[in-house]
């Protein structure tokens, strides 16, 4: 495909090229790469891929968590708008992570609307940020973590392990290259994470969905096949639906939502995000 030279800022160039129907747009920086793919088979799909070289020590993979509003109380975090949460942790590329359950502001009262910014929540599964446990392993679910040596791991975790950072998802998608979900299933927006066989290349994926004619979503089986095609050996399914969001810093360092969340009122507030703490500094390349 012929390369095109455009004098536009990063997000403008991205949206323009996608609108013209080009299949792939890529932006690279030292240690990581972002690209968006537009597919028409088996249905309209917009797929956002962020790949991070964990061996590049200039990268700072980090987990951002909303503030704990009640200390020893039942809430573990507050819901925060994605751009604000990622900015607070100085991330320049990030995706949503753990699911959560709403809690009432006052015990015994009714919980507020599920997706309200500032709402209290109990985070589902393991969360470690900067070595501090923010949510314990509350049931055997699939998790991703960096050990004290910075090596990435994906596994079904039954108890906490030494970790710099950790997040949890739902079920596993790939184990040693084998697709775990059964074929078929419902189509939804998806967020997922995978590692290659060396444990060096981390792949983060957001698939837009529930938007007929634009991007209609994937099943878990299709998501697993997508990650396998991206070179992953192990992978897990993170929180999805209207919470699926990917952020990238533009040419001046401001975070932008690069996917199209499915919610009618915009991106949902979330309690946990994971991403990279380093700005894009190279021009984007299109192919």
PDB file of N, CA, C and O in Angstrom, residues 211-274:
ATOM      1  N   UNK A 211     -21.896  -1.220  17.350  1.00  0.00           N
ATOM      2  CA  UNK A 211     -22.089  -0.062  16.492  1.00  0.00           C
ATOM      3  C   UNK A 211     -22.229  -0.548  15.053  1.00  0.00           C
ATOM      4  O   UNK A 211     -21.241  -0.632  14.318  1.00  0.00           O
ATOM      5  N   UNK A 212     -23.450  -0.891  14.647  1.00  0.00           N
ATOM      6  CA  UNK A 212     -23.678  -1.471  13.322  1.00  0.00           C
ATOM      7  C   UNK A 212     -23.095  -0.612  12.199  1.00  0.00           C
ATOM      8  O   UNK A 212     -23.237   0.610  12.193  1.00  0.00           O
ATOM      9  N   UNK A 213     -22.418  -1.278  11.276  1.00  0.00           N
ATOM     10  CA  UNK A 213     -21.840  -0.593  10.130  1.00  0.00           C
ATOM     11  C   UNK A 213     -20.489   0.028  10.400  1.00  0.00           C
ATOM     12  O   UNK A 213     -19.747   0.344   9.464  1.00  0.00           O
ATOM     13  N   UNK A 214     -20.137   0.215  11.676  1.00  0.00           N
ATOM     14  CA  UNK A 214     -18.841   0.782  12.039  1.00  0.00           C
ATOM     15  C   UNK A 214     -17.949  -0.288  12.638  1.00  0.00           C
ATOM     16  O   UNK A 214     -16.880  -0.606  12.109  1.00  0.00           O
ATOM     17  N   UNK A 215     -18.371  -0.856  13.754  1.00  0.00           N
ATOM     18  CA  UNK A 215     -17.643  -1.953  14.393  1.00  0.00           C
ATOM     19  C   UNK A 215     -18.623  -2.713  15.272  1.00  0.00           C
ATOM     20  O   UNK A 215     -19.242  -2.123  16.167  1.00  0.00           O
ATOM     21  N   UNK A 216     -18.778  -3.988  15.006  1.00  0.00           N
ATOM     22  CA  UNK A 216     -19.869  -4.750  15.610  1.00  0.00           C
ATOM     23  C   UNK A 216     -19.430  -5.713  16.709  1.00  0.00           C
ATOM     24  O   UNK A 216     -20.263  -6.391  17.293  1.00  0.00           O
ATOM     25  N   UNK A 217     -18.129  -5.737  17.007  1.00  0.00           N
ATOM     26  CA  UNK A 217     -17.655  -6.523  18.130  1.00  0.00           C
ATOM     27  C   UNK A 217     -17.225  -7.927  17.763  1.00  0.00           C
ATOM     28  O   UNK A 217     -17.396  -8.388  16.632  1.00  0.00           O
ATOM     29  N   UNK A 218     -16.652  -8.625  18.752  1.00  0.00           N
ATOM     30  CA  UNK A 218     -16.124  -9.975  18.571  1.00  0.00           C
ATOM     31  C   UNK A 218     -16.627 -10.889  19.672  1.00  0.00           C
ATOM     32  O   UNK A 218     -16.958 -10.441  20.776  1.00  0.00           O
ATOM     33  N   UNK A 219     -16.610 -12.183  19.392  1.00  0.00           N
ATOM     34  CA  UNK A 219     -16.813 -13.191  20.425  1.00  0.00           C
ATOM     35  C   UNK A 219     -15.480 -13.428  21.129  1.00  0.00           C
ATOM     36  O   UNK A 219     -14.415 -13.005  20.651  1.00  0.00           O
ATOM     37  N   UNK A 220     -15.515 -14.120  22.269  1.00  0.00           N
ATOM     38  CA  UNK A 220     -14.271 -14.451  22.968  1.00  0.00           C
ATOM     39  C   UNK A 220     -13.392 -15.351  22.099  1.00  0.00           C
ATOM     40  O   UNK A 220     -12.156 -15.222  22.110  1.00  0.00           O
ATOM     41  N   UNK A 221     -14.007 -16.262  21.368  1.00  0.00           N
ATOM     42  CA  UNK A 221     -13.244 -17.150  20.482  1.00  0.00           C
ATOM     43  C   UNK A 221     -12.510 -16.333  19.418  1.00  0.00           C
ATOM     44  O   UNK A 221     -11.318 -16.544  19.168  1.00  0.00           O
ATOM     45  N   UNK A 222     -13.195 -15.397  18.787  1.00  0.00           N
ATOM     46  CA  UNK A 222     -12.563 -14.560  17.772  1.00  0.00           C
ATOM     47  C   UNK A 222     -11.467 -13.697  18.382  1.00  0.00           C
ATOM     48  O   UNK A 222     -10.421 -13.455  17.762  1.00  0.00           O
ATOM     49  N   UNK A 223     -11.697 -13.216  19.596  1.00  0.00           N
ATOM     50  CA  UNK A 223     -10.689 -12.407  20.288  1.00  0.00           C
ATOM     51  C   UNK A 223      -9.428 -13.224  20.526  1.00  0.00           C
ATOM     52  O   UNK A 223      -8.308 -12.732  20.341  1.00  0.00           O
ATOM     53  N   UNK A 224      -9.597 -14.481  20.949  1.00  0.00           N
ATOM     54  CA  UNK A 224      -8.444 -15.361  21.165  1.00  0.00           C
ATOM     55  C   UNK A 224      -7.680 -15.584  19.864  1.00  0.00           C
ATOM     56  O   UNK A 224      -6.438 -15.534  19.829  1.00  0.00           O
ATOM     57  N   UNK A 225      -8.412 -15.811  18.773  1.00  0.00           N
ATOM     58  CA  UNK A 225      -7.752 -16.005  17.480  1.00  0.00           C
ATOM     59  C   UNK A 225      -7.013 -14.741  17.035  1.00  0.00           C
ATOM     60  O   UNK A 225      -5.926 -14.816  16.460  1.00  0.00           O
ATOM     61  N   UNK A 226      -7.606 -13.576  17.314  1.00  0.00           N
ATOM     62  CA  UNK A 226      -6.946 -12.312  16.988  1.00  0.00           C
ATOM     63  C   UNK A 226      -5.610 -12.199  17.711  1.00  0.00           C
ATOM     64  O   UNK A 226      -4.581 -11.870  17.115  1.00  0.00           O
ATOM     65  N   UNK A 227      -5.609 -12.474  19.004  1.00  0.00           N
ATOM     66  CA  UNK A 227      -4.376 -12.364  19.795  1.00  0.00           C
ATOM     67  C   UNK A 227      -3.339 -13.389  19.351  1.00  0.00           C
ATOM     68  O   UNK A 227      -2.139 -13.096  19.318  1.00  0.00           O
ATOM     69  N   UNK A 228      -3.780 -14.595  19.008  1.00  0.00           N
ATOM     70  CA  UNK A 228      -2.846 -15.594  18.491  1.00  0.00           C
ATOM     71  C   UNK A 228      -2.208 -15.093  17.201  1.00  0.00           C
ATOM     72  O   UNK A 228      -0.997 -15.253  16.977  1.00  0.00           O
ATOM     73  N   UNK A 229      -3.014 -14.463  16.345  1.00  0.00           N
ATOM     74  CA  UNK A 229      -2.496 -13.913  15.099  1.00  0.00           C
ATOM     75  C   UNK A 229      -1.528 -12.765  15.301  1.00  0.00           C
ATOM     76  O   UNK A 229      -0.718 -12.462  14.417  1.00  0.00           O
ATOM     77  N   UNK A 230      -1.601 -12.129  16.457  1.00  0.00           N
ATOM     78  CA  UNK A 230      -0.681 -11.033  16.796  1.00  0.00           C
ATOM     79  C   UNK A 230       0.576 -11.541  17.494  1.00  0.00           C
ATOM     80  O   UNK A 230       1.388 -10.752  17.964  1.00  0.00           O
ATOM     81  N   UNK A 231       0.715 -12.874  17.574  1.00  0.00           N
ATOM     82  CA  UNK A 231       1.929 -13.459  18.128  1.00  0.00           C
ATOM     83  C   UNK A 231       1.882 -13.818  19.596  1.00  0.00           C
ATOM     84  O   UNK A 231       2.900 -14.161  20.182  1.00  0.00           O
ATOM     85  N   UNK A 232       0.697 -13.757  20.199  1.00  0.00           N
ATOM     86  CA  UNK A 232       0.588 -14.065  21.630  1.00  0.00           C
ATOM     87  C   UNK A 232       0.527 -15.572  21.858  1.00  0.00           C
ATOM     88  O   UNK A 232      -0.103 -16.309  21.095  1.00  0.00           O
ATOM     89  N   UNK A 233       1.142 -16.018  22.936  1.00  0.00           N
ATOM     90  CA  UNK A 233       1.065 -17.407  23.382  1.00  0.00           C
ATOM     91  C   UNK A 233       0.093 -17.567  24.548  1.00  0.00           C
ATOM     92  O   UNK A 233      -0.588 -18.572  24.661  1.00  0.00           O
ATOM     93  N   UNK A 234       0.047 -16.571  25.423  1.00  0.00           N
ATOM     94  CA  UNK A 234      -0.874 -16.556  26.557  1.00  0.00           C
ATOM     95  C   UNK A 234      -1.660 -15.255  26.510  1.00  0.00           C
ATOM     96  O   UNK A 234      -1.114 -14.203  26.156  1.00  0.00           O
ATOM     97  N   UNK A 235      -2.948 -15.312  26.881  1.00  0.00           N
ATOM     98  CA  UNK A 235      -3.774 -14.102  26.818  1.00  0.00           C
ATOM     99  C   UNK A 235      -4.977 -14.245  27.730  1.00  0.00           C
ATOM    100  O   UNK A 235      -5.419 -15.356  28.025  1.00  0.00           O
ATOM    101  N   UNK A 236      -5.515 -13.091  28.175  1.00  0.00           N
ATOM    102  CA  UNK A 236      -6.707 -13.090  29.004  1.00  0.00           C
ATOM    103  C   UNK A 236      -7.660 -11.990  28.561  1.00  0.00           C
ATOM    104  O   UNK A 236      -7.250 -10.989  27.970  1.00  0.00           O
ATOM    105  N   UNK A 237      -8.925 -12.200  28.878  1.00  0.00           N
ATOM    106  CA  UNK A 237     -10.000 -11.281  28.553  1.00  0.00           C
ATOM    107  C   UNK A 237     -10.198 -10.322  29.719  1.00  0.00           C
ATOM    108  O   UNK A 237     -10.465 -10.748  30.840  1.00  0.00           O
ATOM    109  N   UNK A 238     -10.060  -9.019  29.472  1.00  0.00           N
ATOM    110  CA  UNK A 238     -10.270  -8.005  30.498  1.00  0.00           C
ATOM    111  C   UNK A 238     -11.720  -7.522  30.453  1.00  0.00           C
ATOM    112  O   UNK A 238     -12.535  -8.024  29.692  1.00  0.00           O
ATOM    113  N   UNK A 239     -12.050  -6.541  31.279  1.00  0.00           N
ATOM    114  CA  UNK A 239     -13.402  -5.992  31.259  1.00  0.00           C
ATOM    115  C   UNK A 239     -13.673  -5.381  29.885  1.00  0.00           C
ATOM    116  O   UNK A 239     -12.797  -4.752  29.287  1.00  0.00           O
ATOM    117  N   UNK A 240     -14.890  -5.571  29.390  1.00  0.00           N
ATOM    118  CA  UNK A 240     -15.209  -5.091  28.052  1.00  0.00           C
ATOM    119  C   UNK A 240     -16.502  -4.314  28.018  1.00  0.00           C
ATOM    120  O   UNK A 240     -16.811  -3.541  28.930  1.00  0.00           O
ATOM    121  N   UNK A 241     -17.295  -4.515  26.961  1.00  0.00           N
ATOM    122  CA  UNK A 241     -18.548  -3.789  26.820  1.00  0.00           C
ATOM    123  C   UNK A 241     -18.304  -2.293  26.708  1.00  0.00           C
ATOM    124  O   UNK A 241     -17.351  -1.830  26.089  1.00  0.00           O
ATOM    125  N   UNK A 242     -19.155  -1.514  27.345  1.00  0.00           N
ATOM    126  CA  UNK A 242     -19.039  -0.064  27.307  1.00  0.00           C
ATOM    127  C   UNK A 242     -17.825   0.486  28.033  1.00  0.00           C
ATOM    128  O   UNK A 242     -17.521   1.671  27.924  1.00  0.00           O
ATOM    129  N   UNK A 243     -17.117  -0.386  28.779  1.00  0.00           N
ATOM    130  CA  UNK A 243     -15.909   0.053  29.492  1.00  0.00           C
ATOM    131  C   UNK A 243     -14.662  -0.012  28.621  1.00  0.00           C
ATOM    132  O   UNK A 243     -13.623   0.522  29.007  1.00  0.00           O
ATOM    133  N   UNK A 244     -14.727  -0.684  27.456  1.00  0.00           N
ATOM    134  CA  UNK A 244     -13.539  -0.846  26.612  1.00  0.00           C
ATOM    135  C   UNK A 244     -13.077   0.501  26.080  1.00  0.00           C
ATOM    136  O   UNK A 244     -13.806   1.197  25.376  1.00  0.00           O
ATOM    137  N   UNK A 245     -11.839   0.858  26.416  1.00  0.00           N
ATOM    138  CA  UNK A 245     -11.318   2.160  26.014  1.00  0.00           C
ATOM    139  C   UNK A 245      -9.804   2.068  25.870  1.00  0.00           C
ATOM    140  O   UNK A 245      -9.132   1.358  26.617  1.00  0.00           O
ATOM    141  N   UNK A 246      -9.266   2.767  24.867  1.00  0.00           N
ATOM    142  CA  UNK A 246      -7.822   2.904  24.708  1.00  0.00           C
ATOM    143  C   UNK A 246      -7.493   4.378  24.555  1.00  0.00           C
ATOM    144  O   UNK A 246      -8.150   5.104  23.799  1.00  0.00           O
ATOM    145  N   UNK A 247      -6.473   4.818  25.274  1.00  0.00           N
ATOM    146  CA  UNK A 247      -6.009   6.204  25.246  1.00  0.00           C
ATOM    147  C   UNK A 247      -4.603   6.270  24.678  1.00  0.00           C
ATOM    148  O   UNK A 247      -3.784   5.384  24.917  1.00  0.00           O
ATOM    149  N   UNK A 248      -4.321   7.344  23.957  1.00  0.00           N
ATOM    150  CA  UNK A 248      -2.981   7.623  23.471  1.00  0.00           C
ATOM    151  C   UNK A 248      -2.719   9.112  23.597  1.00  0.00           C
ATOM    152  O   UNK A 248      -3.630   9.929  23.435  1.00  0.00           O
ATOM    153  N   UNK A 249      -1.451   9.458  23.857  1.00  0.00           N
ATOM    154  CA  UNK A 249      -1.076  10.868  23.892  1.00  0.00           C
ATOM    155  C   UNK A 249      -0.916  11.403  22.477  1.00  0.00           C
ATOM    156  O   UNK A 249      -0.392  10.713  21.599  1.00  0.00           O
ATOM    157  N   UNK A 250      -1.385  12.626  22.249  1.00  0.00           N
ATOM    158  CA  UNK A 250      -1.217  13.225  20.925  1.00  0.00           C
ATOM    159  C   UNK A 250       0.146  13.900  20.822  1.00  0.00           C
ATOM    160  O   UNK A 250       1.022  13.704  21.677  1.00  0.00           O
ATOM    161  N   UNK A 251       0.346  14.688  19.774  1.00  0.00           N
ATOM    162  CA  UNK A 251       1.661  15.268  19.493  1.00  0.00           C
ATOM    163  C   UNK A 251       2.116  16.260  20.553  1.00  0.00           C
ATOM    164  O   UNK A 251       3.304  16.577  20.638  1.00  0.00           O
ATOM    165  N   UNK A 252       1.194  16.763  21.372  1.00  0.00           N
ATOM    166  CA  UNK A 252       1.573  17.688  22.440  1.00  0.00           C
ATOM    167  C   UNK A 252       1.445  17.031  23.820  1.00  0.00           C
ATOM    168  O   UNK A 252       1.529  17.697  24.839  1.00  0.00           O
ATOM    169  N   UNK A 253       1.251  15.710  23.840  1.00  0.00           N
ATOM    170  CA  UNK A 253       1.234  14.985  25.097  1.00  0.00           C
ATOM    171  C   UNK A 253      -0.114  14.878  25.771  1.00  0.00           C
ATOM    172  O   UNK A 253      -0.205  14.337  26.877  1.00  0.00           O
ATOM    173  N   UNK A 254      -1.185  15.368  25.131  1.00  0.00           N
ATOM    174  CA  UNK A 254      -2.505  15.293  25.743  1.00  0.00           C
ATOM    175  C   UNK A 254      -3.168  13.964  25.410  1.00  0.00           C
ATOM    176  O   UNK A 254      -3.179  13.531  24.256  1.00  0.00           O
ATOM    177  N   UNK A 255      -3.743  13.320  26.416  1.00  0.00           N
ATOM    178  CA  UNK A 255      -4.393  12.035  26.199  1.00  0.00           C
ATOM    179  C   UNK A 255      -5.671  12.187  25.386  1.00  0.00           C
ATOM    180  O   UNK A 255      -6.470  13.092  25.624  1.00  0.00           O
ATOM    181  N   UNK A 256      -5.831  11.275  24.422  1.00  0.00           N
ATOM    182  CA  UNK A 256      -7.015  11.242  23.579  1.00  0.00           C
ATOM    183  C   UNK A 256      -7.573   9.822  23.579  1.00  0.00           C
ATOM    184  O   UNK A 256      -6.812   8.851  23.592  1.00  0.00           O
ATOM    185  N   UNK A 257      -8.883   9.682  23.569  1.00  0.00           N
ATOM    186  CA  UNK A 257      -9.499   8.372  23.381  1.00  0.00           C
ATOM    187  C   UNK A 257      -9.448   8.057  21.890  1.00  0.00           C
ATOM    188  O   UNK A 257     -10.015   8.790  21.077  1.00  0.00           O
ATOM    189  N   UNK A 258      -8.761   6.972  21.506  1.00  0.00           N
ATOM    190  CA  UNK A 258      -8.567   6.674  20.093  1.00  0.00           C
ATOM    191  C   UNK A 258      -9.579   5.665  19.565  1.00  0.00           C
ATOM    192  O   UNK A 258      -9.738   5.531  18.347  1.00  0.00           O
ATOM    193  N   UNK A 259     -10.261   4.945  20.444  1.00  0.00           N
ATOM    194  CA  UNK A 259     -11.318   4.057  19.967  1.00  0.00           C
ATOM    195  C   UNK A 259     -12.658   4.775  20.071  1.00  0.00           C
ATOM    196  O   UNK A 259     -12.718   5.969  20.384  1.00  0.00           O
ATOM    197  N   UNK A 260     -13.734   4.074  19.803  1.00  0.00           N
ATOM    198  CA  UNK A 260     -15.067   4.652  19.920  1.00  0.00           C
ATOM    199  C   UNK A 260     -15.886   3.823  20.911  1.00  0.00           C
ATOM    200  O   UNK A 260     -16.516   2.834  20.527  1.00  0.00           O
ATOM    201  N   UNK A 261     -15.861   4.195  22.206  1.00  0.00           N
ATOM    202  CA  UNK A 261     -16.631   3.440  23.209  1.00  0.00           C
ATOM    203  C   UNK A 261     -18.105   3.360  22.837  1.00  0.00           C
ATOM    204  O   UNK A 261     -18.656   4.276  22.226  1.00  0.00           O
ATOM    205  N   UNK A 262     -18.747   2.263  23.248  1.00  0.00           N
ATOM    206  CA  UNK A 262     -20.110   1.989  22.791  1.00  0.00           C
ATOM    207  C   UNK A 262     -21.193   2.704  23.588  1.00  0.00           C
ATOM    208  O   UNK A 262     -22.351   2.719  23.181  1.00  0.00           O
ATOM    209  N   UNK A 263     -20.848   3.300  24.714  1.00  0.00           N
ATOM    210  CA  UNK A 263     -21.855   3.966  25.533  1.00  0.00           C
ATOM    211  C   UNK A 263     -22.423   5.199  24.853  1.00  0.00           C
ATOM    212  O   UNK A 263     -21.702   5.958  24.187  1.00  0.00           O
ATOM    213  N   UNK A 264     -23.709   5.451  25.043  1.00  0.00           N
ATOM    214  CA  UNK A 264     -24.361   6.590  24.392  1.00  0.00           C
ATOM    215  C   UNK A 264     -23.949   7.921  25.004  1.00  0.00           C
ATOM    216  O   UNK A 264     -24.092   8.972  24.385  1.00  0.00           O
ATOM    217  N   UNK A 265     -23.439   7.884  26.221  1.00  0.00           N
ATOM    218  CA  UNK A 265     -23.046   9.123  26.910  1.00  0.00           C
ATOM    219  C   UNK A 265     -21.534   9.305  26.959  1.00  0.00           C
ATOM    220  O   UNK A 265     -21.027  10.097  27.733  1.00  0.00           O
ATOM    221  N   UNK A 266     -20.796   8.551  26.140  1.00  0.00           N
ATOM    222  CA  UNK A 266     -19.355   8.675  26.138  1.00  0.00           C
ATOM    223  C   UNK A 266     -18.690   7.587  26.954  1.00  0.00           C
ATOM    224  O   UNK A 266     -19.334   6.646  27.418  1.00  0.00           O
ATOM    225  N   UNK A 267     -17.379   7.675  27.159  1.00  0.00           N
ATOM    226  CA  UNK A 267     -16.644   6.625  27.866  1.00  0.00           C
ATOM    227  C   UNK A 267     -17.080   6.508  29.325  1.00  0.00           C
ATOM    228  O   UNK A 267     -17.351   7.513  29.986  1.00  0.00           O
ATOM    229  N   UNK A 268     -17.155   5.292  29.796  1.00  0.00           N
ATOM    230  CA  UNK A 268     -17.527   5.072  31.193  1.00  0.00           C
ATOM    231  C   UNK A 268     -16.368   5.392  32.133  1.00  0.00           C
ATOM    232  O   UNK A 268     -15.210   5.132  31.814  1.00  0.00           O
ATOM    233  N   UNK A 269     -16.673   5.913  33.314  1.00  0.00           N
ATOM    234  CA  UNK A 269     -15.657   5.971  34.359  1.00  0.00           C
ATOM    235  C   UNK A 269     -15.265   4.547  34.751  1.00  0.00           C
ATOM    236  O   UNK A 269     -16.106   3.639  34.742  1.00  0.00           O
ATOM    237  N   UNK A 270     -14.002   4.346  35.086  1.00  0.00           N
ATOM    238  CA  UNK A 270     -13.490   3.027  35.465  1.00  0.00           C
ATOM    239  C   UNK A 270     -12.607   3.156  36.703  1.00  0.00           C
ATOM    240  O   UNK A 270     -12.104   4.238  37.000  1.00  0.00           O
ATOM    241  N   UNK A 271     -12.381   2.056  37.440  1.00  0.00           N
ATOM    242  CA  UNK A 271     -11.535   2.138  38.626  1.00  0.00           C
ATOM    243  C   UNK A 271     -10.062   1.828  38.375  1.00  0.00           C
ATOM    244  O   UNK A 271      -9.206   2.214  39.159  1.00  0.00           O
ATOM    245  N   UNK A 272      -9.758   1.096  37.275  1.00  0.00           N
ATOM    246  CA  UNK A 272      -8.391   0.622  37.047  1.00  0.00           C
ATOM    247  C   UNK A 272      -8.037   0.743  35.568  1.00  0.00           C
ATOM    248  O   UNK A 272      -8.817   0.362  34.693  1.00  0.00           O
ATOM    249  N   UNK A 273      -6.832   1.264  35.303  1.00  0.00           N
ATOM    250  CA  UNK A 273      -6.276   1.277  33.951  1.00  0.00           C
ATOM    251  C   UNK A 273      -4.826   0.843  34.015  1.00  0.00           C
ATOM    252  O   UNK A 273      -4.162   0.997  35.049  1.00  0.00           O
ATOM    253  N   UNK A 274      -4.340   0.305  32.917  1.00  0.00           N
ATOM    254  CA  UNK A 274      -2.922  -0.048  32.819  1.00  0.00           C
ATOM    255  C   UNK A 274      -2.360   0.528  31.539  1.00  0.00           C
ATOM    256  O   UNK A 274      -3.031   0.543  30.496  1.00  0.00           O
TER     257      UNK A 274
END
